[in-house]
Tab-separated table of C-alpha atoms and ligand atoms in Angstrom:
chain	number	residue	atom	x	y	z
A	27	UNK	CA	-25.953	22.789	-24.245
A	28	UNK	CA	-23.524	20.799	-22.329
A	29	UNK	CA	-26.164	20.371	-19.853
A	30	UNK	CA	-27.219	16.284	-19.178
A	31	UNK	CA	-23.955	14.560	-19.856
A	32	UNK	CA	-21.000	16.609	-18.987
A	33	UNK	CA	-22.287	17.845	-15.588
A	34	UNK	CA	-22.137	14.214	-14.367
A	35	UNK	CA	-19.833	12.524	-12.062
A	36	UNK	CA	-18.339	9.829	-13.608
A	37	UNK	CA	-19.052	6.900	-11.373
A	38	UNK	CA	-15.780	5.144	-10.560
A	39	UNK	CA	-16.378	1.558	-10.340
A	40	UNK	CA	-14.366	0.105	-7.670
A	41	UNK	CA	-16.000	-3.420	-7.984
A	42	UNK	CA	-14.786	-6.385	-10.666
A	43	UNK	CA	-15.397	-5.135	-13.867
A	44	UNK	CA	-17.273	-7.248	-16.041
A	45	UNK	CA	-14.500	-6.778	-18.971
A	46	UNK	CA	-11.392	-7.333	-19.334
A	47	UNK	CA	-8.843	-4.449	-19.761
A	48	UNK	CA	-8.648	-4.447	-23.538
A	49	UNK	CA	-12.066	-3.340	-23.178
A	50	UNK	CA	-12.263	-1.120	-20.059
A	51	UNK	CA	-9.659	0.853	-21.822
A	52	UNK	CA	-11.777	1.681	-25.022
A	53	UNK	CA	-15.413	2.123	-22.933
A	54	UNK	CA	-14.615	3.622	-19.552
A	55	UNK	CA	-14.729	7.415	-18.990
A	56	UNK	CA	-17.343	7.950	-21.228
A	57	UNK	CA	-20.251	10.603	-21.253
A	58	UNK	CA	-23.916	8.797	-20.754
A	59	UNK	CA	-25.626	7.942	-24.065
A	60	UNK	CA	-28.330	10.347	-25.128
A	61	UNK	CA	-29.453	11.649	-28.264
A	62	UNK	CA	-26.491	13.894	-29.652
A	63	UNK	CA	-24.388	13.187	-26.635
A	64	UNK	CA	-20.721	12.971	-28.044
A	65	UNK	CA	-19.413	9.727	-27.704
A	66	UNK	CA	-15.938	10.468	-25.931
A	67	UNK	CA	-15.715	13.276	-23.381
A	68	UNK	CA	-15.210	17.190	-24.838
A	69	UNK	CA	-13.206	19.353	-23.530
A	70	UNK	CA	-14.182	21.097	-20.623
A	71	UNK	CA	-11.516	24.230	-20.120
A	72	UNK	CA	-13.288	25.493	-17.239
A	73	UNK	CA	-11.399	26.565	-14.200
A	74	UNK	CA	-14.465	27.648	-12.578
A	75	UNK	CA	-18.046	26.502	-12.652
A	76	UNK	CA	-21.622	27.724	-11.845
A	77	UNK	CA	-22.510	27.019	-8.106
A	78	UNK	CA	-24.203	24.117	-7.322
A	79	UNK	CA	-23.055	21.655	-9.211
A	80	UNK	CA	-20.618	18.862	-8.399
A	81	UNK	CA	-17.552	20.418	-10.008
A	82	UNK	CA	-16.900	24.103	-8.119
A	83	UNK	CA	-13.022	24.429	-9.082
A	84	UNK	CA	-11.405	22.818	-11.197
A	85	UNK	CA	-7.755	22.544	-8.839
A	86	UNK	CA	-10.544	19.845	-6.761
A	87	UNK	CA	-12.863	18.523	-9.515
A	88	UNK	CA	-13.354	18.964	-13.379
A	89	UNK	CA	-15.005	16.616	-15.909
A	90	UNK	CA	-12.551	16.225	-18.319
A	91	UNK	CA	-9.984	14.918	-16.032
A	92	UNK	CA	-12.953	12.822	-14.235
A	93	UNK	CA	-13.353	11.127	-17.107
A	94	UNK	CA	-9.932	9.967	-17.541
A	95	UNK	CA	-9.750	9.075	-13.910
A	96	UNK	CA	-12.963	7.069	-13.611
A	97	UNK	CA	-10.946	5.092	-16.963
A	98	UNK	CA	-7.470	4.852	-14.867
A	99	UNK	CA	-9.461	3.910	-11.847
A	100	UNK	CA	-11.397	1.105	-13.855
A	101	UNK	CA	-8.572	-0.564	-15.599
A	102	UNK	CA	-6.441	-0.324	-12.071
A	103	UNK	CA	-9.780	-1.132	-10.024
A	104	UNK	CA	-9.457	1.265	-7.668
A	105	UNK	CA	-10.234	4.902	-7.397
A	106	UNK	CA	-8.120	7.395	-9.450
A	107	UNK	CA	-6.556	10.851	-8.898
A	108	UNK	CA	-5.006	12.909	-11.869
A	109	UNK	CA	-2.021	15.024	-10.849
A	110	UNK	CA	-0.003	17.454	-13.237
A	111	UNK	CA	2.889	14.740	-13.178
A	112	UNK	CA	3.929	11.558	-12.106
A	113	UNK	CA	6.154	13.228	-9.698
A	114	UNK	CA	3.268	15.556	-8.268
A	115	UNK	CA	1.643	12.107	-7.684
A	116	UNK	CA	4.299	10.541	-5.753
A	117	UNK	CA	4.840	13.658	-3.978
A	118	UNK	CA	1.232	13.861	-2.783
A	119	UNK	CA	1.665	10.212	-1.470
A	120	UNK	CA	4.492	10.929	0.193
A	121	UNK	CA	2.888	14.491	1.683
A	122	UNK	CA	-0.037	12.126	3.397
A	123	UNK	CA	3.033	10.604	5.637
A	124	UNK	CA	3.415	11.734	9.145
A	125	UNK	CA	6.863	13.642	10.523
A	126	UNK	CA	9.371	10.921	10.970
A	127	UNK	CA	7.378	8.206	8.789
A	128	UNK	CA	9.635	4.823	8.347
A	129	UNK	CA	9.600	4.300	4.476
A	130	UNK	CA	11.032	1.311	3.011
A	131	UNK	CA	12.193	2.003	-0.750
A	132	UNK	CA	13.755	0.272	-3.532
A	133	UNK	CA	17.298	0.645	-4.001
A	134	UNK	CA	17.083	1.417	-8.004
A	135	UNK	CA	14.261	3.206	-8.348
A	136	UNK	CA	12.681	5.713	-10.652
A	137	UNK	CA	15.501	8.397	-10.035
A	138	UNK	CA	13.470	11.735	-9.553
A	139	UNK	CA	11.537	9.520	-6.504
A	140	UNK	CA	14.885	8.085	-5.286
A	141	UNK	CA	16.724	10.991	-5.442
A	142	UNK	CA	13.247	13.230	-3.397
A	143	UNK	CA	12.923	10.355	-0.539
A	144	UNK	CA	17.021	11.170	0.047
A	145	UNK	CA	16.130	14.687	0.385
A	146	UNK	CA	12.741	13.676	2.529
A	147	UNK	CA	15.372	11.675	4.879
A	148	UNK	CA	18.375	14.270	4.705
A	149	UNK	CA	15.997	16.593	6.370
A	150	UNK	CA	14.783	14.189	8.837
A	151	UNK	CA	11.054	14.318	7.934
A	152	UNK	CA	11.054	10.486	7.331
A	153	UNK	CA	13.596	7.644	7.877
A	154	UNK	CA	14.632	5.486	4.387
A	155	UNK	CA	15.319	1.931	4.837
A	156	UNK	CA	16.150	0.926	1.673
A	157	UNK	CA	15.835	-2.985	0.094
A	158	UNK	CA	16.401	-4.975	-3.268
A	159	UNK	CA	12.504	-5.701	-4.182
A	160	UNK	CA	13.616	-8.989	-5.758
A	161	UNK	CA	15.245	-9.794	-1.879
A	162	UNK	CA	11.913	-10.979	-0.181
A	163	UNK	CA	13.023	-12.121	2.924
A	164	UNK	CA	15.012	-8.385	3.077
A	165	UNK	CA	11.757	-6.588	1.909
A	166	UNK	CA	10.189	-8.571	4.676
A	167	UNK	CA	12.358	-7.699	7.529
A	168	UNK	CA	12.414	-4.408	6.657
A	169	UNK	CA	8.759	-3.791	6.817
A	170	UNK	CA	9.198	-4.595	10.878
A	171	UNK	CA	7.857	-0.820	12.428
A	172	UNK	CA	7.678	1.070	8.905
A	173	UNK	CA	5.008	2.990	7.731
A	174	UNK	CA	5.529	2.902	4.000
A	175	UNK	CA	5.941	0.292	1.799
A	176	UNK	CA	7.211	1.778	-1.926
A	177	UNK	CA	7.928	-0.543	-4.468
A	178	UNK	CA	8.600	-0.717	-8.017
A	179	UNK	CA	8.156	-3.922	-9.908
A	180	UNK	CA	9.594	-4.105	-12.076
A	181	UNK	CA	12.155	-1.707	-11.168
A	182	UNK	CA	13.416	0.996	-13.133
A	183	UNK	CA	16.242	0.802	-14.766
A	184	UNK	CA	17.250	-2.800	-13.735
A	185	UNK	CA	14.305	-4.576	-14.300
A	186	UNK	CA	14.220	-6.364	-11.083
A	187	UNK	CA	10.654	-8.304	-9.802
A	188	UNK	CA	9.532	-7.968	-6.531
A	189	UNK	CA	6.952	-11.040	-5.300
A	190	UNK	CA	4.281	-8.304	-4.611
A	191	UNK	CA	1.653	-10.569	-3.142
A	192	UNK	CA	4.672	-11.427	-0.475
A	193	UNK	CA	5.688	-8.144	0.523
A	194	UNK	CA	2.176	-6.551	0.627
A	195	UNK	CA	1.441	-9.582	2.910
A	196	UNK	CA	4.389	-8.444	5.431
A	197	UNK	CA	3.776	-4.897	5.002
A	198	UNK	CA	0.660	-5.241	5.728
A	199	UNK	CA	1.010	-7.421	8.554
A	200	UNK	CA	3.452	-4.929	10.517
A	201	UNK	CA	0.512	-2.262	9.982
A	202	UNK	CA	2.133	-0.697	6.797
A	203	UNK	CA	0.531	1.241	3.311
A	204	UNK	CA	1.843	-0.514	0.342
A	205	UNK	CA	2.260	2.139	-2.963
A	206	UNK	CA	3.491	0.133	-6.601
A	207	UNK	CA	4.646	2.396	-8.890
A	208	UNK	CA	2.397	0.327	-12.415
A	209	UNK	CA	4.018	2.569	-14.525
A	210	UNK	CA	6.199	-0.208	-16.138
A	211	UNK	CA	4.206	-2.766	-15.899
A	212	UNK	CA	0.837	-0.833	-16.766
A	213	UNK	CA	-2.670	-2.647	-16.058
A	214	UNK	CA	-3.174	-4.048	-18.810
A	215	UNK	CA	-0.214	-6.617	-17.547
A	216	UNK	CA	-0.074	-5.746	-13.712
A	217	UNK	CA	-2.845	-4.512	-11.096
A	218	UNK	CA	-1.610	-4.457	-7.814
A	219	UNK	CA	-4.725	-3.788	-5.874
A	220	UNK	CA	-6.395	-6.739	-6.641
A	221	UNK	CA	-3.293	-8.419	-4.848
A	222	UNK	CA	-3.877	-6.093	-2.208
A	223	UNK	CA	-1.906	-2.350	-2.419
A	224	UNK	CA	-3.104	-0.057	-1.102
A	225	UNK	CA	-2.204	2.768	-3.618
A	226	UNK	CA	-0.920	2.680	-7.428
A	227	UNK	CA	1.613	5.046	-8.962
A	228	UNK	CA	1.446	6.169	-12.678
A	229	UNK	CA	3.641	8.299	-14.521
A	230	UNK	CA	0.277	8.887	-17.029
A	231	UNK	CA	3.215	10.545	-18.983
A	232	UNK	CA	4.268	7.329	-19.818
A	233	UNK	CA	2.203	3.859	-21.485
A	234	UNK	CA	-0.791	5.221	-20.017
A	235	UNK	CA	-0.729	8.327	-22.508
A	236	UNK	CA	1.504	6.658	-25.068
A	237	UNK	CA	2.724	8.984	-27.501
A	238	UNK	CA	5.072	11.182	-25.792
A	239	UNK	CA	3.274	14.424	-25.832
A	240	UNK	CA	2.142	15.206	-22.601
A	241	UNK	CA	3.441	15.442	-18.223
A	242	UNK	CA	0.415	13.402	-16.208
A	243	UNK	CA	0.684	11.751	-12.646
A	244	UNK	CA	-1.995	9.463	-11.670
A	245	UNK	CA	-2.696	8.128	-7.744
A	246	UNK	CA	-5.084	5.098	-7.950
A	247	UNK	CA	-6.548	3.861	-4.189
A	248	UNK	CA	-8.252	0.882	-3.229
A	249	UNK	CA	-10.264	2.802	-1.079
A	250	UNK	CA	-12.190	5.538	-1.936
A	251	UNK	CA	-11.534	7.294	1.236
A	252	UNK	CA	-8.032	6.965	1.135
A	253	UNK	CA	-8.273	8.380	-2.343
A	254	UNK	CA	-10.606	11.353	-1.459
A	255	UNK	CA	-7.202	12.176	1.026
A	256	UNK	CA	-5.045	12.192	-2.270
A	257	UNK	CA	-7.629	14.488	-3.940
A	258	UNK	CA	-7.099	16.663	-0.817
A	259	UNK	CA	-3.021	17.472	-1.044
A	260	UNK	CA	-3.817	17.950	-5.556
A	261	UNK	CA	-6.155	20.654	-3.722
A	262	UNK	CA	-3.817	22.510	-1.217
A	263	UNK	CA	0.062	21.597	-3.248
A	264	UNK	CA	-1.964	22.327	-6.582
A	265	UNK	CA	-0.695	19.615	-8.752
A	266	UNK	CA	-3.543	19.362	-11.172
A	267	UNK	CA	-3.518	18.341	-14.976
A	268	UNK	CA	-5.080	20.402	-17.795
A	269	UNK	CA	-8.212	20.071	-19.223
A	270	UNK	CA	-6.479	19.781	-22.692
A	271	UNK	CA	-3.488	17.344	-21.191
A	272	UNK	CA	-6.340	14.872	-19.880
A	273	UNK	CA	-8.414	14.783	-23.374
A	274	UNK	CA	-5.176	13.566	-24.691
A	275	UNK	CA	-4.187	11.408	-22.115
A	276	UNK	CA	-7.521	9.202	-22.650
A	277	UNK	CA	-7.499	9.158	-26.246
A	278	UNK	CA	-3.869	7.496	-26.327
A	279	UNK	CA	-5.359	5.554	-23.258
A	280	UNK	CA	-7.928	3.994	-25.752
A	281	UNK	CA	-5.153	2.107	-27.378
A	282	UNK	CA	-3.007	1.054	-24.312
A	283	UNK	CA	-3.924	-2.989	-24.373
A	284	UNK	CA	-3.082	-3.196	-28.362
A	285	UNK	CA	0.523	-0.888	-27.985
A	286	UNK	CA	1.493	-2.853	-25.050
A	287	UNK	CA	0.590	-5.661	-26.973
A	288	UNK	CA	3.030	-4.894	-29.866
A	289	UNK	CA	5.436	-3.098	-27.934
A	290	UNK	CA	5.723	-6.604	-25.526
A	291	UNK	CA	5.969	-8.783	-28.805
A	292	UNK	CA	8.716	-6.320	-29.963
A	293	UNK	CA	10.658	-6.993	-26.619
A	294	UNK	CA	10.460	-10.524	-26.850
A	295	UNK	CA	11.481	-11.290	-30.069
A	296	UNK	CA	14.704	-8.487	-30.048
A	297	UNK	CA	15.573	-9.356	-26.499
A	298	UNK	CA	15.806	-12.987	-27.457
A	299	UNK	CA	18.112	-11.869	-30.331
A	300	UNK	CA	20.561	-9.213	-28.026
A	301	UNK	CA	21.473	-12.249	-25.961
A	302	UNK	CA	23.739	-13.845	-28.442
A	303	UNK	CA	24.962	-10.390	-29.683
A	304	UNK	CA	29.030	-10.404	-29.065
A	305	UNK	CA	28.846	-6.548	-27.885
A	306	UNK	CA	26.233	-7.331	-25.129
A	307	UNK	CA	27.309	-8.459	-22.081
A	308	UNK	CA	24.005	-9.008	-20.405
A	309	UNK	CA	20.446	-8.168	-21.354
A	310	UNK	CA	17.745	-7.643	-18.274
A	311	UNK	CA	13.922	-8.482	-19.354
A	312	UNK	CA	11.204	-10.295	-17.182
A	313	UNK	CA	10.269	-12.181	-20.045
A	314	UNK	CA	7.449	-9.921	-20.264
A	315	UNK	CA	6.623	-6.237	-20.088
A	316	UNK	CA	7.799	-3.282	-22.848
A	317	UNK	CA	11.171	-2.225	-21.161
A	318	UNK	CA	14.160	-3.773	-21.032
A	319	UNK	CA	18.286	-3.056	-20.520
A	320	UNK	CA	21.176	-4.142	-21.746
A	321	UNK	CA	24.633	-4.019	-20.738
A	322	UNK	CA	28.005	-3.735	-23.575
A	323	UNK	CA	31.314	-5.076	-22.969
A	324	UNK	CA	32.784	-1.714	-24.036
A	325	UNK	CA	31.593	0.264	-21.294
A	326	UNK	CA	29.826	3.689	-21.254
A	327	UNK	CA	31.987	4.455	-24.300
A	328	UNK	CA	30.561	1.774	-26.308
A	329	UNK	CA	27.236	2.699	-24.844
A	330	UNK	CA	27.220	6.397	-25.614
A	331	UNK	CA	28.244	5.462	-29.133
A	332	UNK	CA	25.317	2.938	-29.491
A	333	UNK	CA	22.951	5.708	-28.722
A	334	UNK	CA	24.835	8.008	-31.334
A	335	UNK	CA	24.606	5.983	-33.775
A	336	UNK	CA	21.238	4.198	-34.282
A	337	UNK	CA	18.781	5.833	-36.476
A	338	UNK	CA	15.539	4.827	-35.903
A	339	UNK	CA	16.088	4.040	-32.516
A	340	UNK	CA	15.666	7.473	-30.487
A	341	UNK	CA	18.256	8.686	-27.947
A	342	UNK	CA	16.096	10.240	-25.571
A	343	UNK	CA	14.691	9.920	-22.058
A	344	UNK	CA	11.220	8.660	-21.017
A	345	UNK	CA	9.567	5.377	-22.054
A	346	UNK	CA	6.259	3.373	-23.028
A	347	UNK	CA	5.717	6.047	-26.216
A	348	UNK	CA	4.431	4.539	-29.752
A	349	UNK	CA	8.431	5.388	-30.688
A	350	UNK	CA	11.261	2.872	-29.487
A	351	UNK	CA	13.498	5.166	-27.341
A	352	UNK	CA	16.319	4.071	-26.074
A	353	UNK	CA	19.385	5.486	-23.042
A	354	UNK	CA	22.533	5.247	-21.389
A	355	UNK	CA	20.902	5.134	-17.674
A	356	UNK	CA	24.132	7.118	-15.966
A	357	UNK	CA	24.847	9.733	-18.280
A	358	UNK	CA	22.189	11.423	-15.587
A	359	UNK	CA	24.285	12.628	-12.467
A	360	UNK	CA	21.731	11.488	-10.092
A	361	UNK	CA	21.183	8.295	-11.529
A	362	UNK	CA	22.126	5.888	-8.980
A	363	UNK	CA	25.424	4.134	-8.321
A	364	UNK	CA	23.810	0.609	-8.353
A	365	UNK	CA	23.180	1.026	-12.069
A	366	UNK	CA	25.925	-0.100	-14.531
A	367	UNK	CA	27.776	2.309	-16.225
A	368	UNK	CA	27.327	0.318	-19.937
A	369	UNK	CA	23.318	-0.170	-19.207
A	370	UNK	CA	21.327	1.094	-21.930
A	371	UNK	CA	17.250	1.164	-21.597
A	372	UNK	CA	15.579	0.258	-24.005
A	373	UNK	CA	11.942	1.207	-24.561
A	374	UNK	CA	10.148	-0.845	-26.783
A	375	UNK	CA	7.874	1.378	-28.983
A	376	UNK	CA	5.106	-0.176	-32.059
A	377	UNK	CA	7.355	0.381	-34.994
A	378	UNK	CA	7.909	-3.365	-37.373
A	379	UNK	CA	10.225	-5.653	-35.619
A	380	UNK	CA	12.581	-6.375	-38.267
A	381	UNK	CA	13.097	-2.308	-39.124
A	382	UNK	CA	14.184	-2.291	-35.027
A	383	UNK	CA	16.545	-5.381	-35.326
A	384	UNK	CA	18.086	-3.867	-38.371
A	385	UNK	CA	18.579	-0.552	-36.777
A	386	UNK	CA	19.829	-2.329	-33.090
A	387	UNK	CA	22.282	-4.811	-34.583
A	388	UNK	CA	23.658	-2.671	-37.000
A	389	UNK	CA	24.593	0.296	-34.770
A	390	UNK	CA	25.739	-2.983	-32.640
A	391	UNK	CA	27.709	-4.767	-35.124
A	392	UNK	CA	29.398	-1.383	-35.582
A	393	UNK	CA	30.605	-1.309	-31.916
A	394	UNK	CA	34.513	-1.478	-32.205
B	410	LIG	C1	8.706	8.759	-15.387
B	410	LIG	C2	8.462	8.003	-14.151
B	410	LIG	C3	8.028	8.644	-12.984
B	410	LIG	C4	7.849	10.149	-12.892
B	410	LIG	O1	6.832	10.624	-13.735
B	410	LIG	P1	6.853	12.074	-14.451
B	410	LIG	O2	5.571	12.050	-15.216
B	410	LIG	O3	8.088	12.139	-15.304
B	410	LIG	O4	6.874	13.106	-13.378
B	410	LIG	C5	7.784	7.857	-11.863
B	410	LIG	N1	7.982	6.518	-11.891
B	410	LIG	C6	8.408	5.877	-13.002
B	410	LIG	C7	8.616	4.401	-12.958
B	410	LIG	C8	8.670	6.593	-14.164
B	410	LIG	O5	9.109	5.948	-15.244
């Protein structure tokens, strides 16, 4: 019965689309129209399939993950890889590195990869130079002799911009790979390959997915060789997703453009407002985007008790949910030293502007 459209390879389109990502989002990964053919992709909970087919095992290949990475790898125009989490995915990108690679690396970045390309230096299999992205001419000189270009833009928690077009340029030109971690920035507002990256990061857990409810890693390649290579260490460190994880995953990807659309608007308009707050000190946002931080004059005190005392608001890790979640960055012991102790993250979720404001400023006002 699921003969004709589910035993299919998804053709991943590395070429321009011909819509824009609003669209891409709702169409791609889809099963081909025939008569009765479902129009999303079903389930496929398969581990194992008949021989001769294109699928075999489903650690290498399965469709319901192919059809959530033919839609990652349209909307980032490039060719996708699913992992089991956005750390499996940076840890198969960093696995493709030879012994003793040079890898330049922001210094505030996401903390679980900060914190692994320590340990990856501590033990001598590569050598960490690490830069401010927003520092070109830094980035630049750094890329002199290095085989690895990470970057981050904007950066997590601090919100910093890197001139990507810039640094690929000089990584590029000193014979380096250039990875961008999207996660923040998402597609829909960022695509680094079409300015020339060689590889894009996703925490899928994150905007991607959107509603909090699920661990995905995606690895997105310009070229499909390059990506058939990341396919190759989800094989042998066996970092897949579920079947049931990627279903999810591109039903809340469906919706990305229009909750990054709200969540933006949200940011704007309350990030405008913290500004002239007394309690804040300073408030990081690009001006664009769904994240942002801000920093209190009462210190991690007044920060902890912020994020006790809003109600609507969540206190909880992660980001780029439907919910507005917000953080005190350093109350994690491995969070790095670069980040203010007062800085509070604030993920900007779909809920009614006003309801947020009321919620924010009050739990604000209250700061003594
Ligand atoms: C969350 C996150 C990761 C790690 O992804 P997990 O899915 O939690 O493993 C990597 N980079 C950024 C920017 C993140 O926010």
């Amino acid at each position: 019965m699921l003969r004709g459209y589910v035993l299919r390879r998804y053709a991943a389109p590395v070429s321009q689309p011909l819509w824009s990502a609003e669209t891409v989002a709702v169409v791609s990964g889809r099963p081909a129209p025939a008569p009765d053919a479902p129009v999303n992709p079903p389930i496929v909970p398969a581990s194992t399939f008949h021989a001769g087919g294109p699928y075999g095992y489903a650690r290498e290949w399965s469709p319901t993950s192919e059809a959530l990475e033919d839609a990652i790898g349209a909307l980032e125009q490039g060719s996708a890889v699913t992992f089991s989490s956005g750390m499996a995915a940076a840890n198969a990108i960093l696995d493709l590195l030879p012994p003793g690679a040079v890898v330049v690396a922001p210094s505030s970045a996401y903390t679980g990869v900060a914190v692994r390309l320590r340990e990856l230096a501590g033990i001598g299999r590569i050598a960490l130079r690490i830069i401010e992205v927003d520092d070109t001419d830094a980035v630049v000189d750094a890329c002199s002799g290095a085989d690895l270009l990470w970057i981050e833009s904007p950066t997590n928690p601090l919100l910093q911009e890197a001139d990507l077009p810039a640094c690929i340029g000089a990584a590029h030109a000193s014979g380096a790979r250039v990875v961008v971690d999207n996660t923040f920035a998402t597609p829909v507002l960022q695509q680094p390959l079409t300015m020339g990256a060689d590889l894009v990061l996703h925490s899928v857990t994150k905007a991607l997915s959107g509603h909090s409810d699920l661990l995905m890693g995606a690895v997105v390649a310009r070229d499909p060789e390059l990506a058939e290579q990341v396919r190759g260490r989800r094989v042998l460190l066996g970092a897949a997703p579920s079947a049931f994880d990627c279903y999810l995953a591109l039903r809340g990807l469906r919706t990305l453009a229009i909750r990054i659309e709200r969540s933006q608007e949200n940011a704007r308009l309350l990030t405008g407002r913290l500004v002239d707050h007394p309690a804040v000190s300073r408030v990081r946002y690009p001006g664009w985007g769904s994240i942002a931080s801000i920093e209190l004059h009462g210190g991690a005190e007044a920060a902890d008790q912020l994020c006790s005392t809003v109600r609507l608001w969540i206190h909880a890790t992660s980001l780029g949910g439907v919910e507005s979640l917000l953080e005190r960055r350093r109350r994690w012991p491995l969070e790095s030293d670069v980040v203010p102790e007062s800085l509070v993250r604030l993920s900007f979720g779909i809920e009614a502007a006003e309801d947020l404001w009321q919620d924010l400023s009050s739990a604000l006002d209250a700061l003594s």
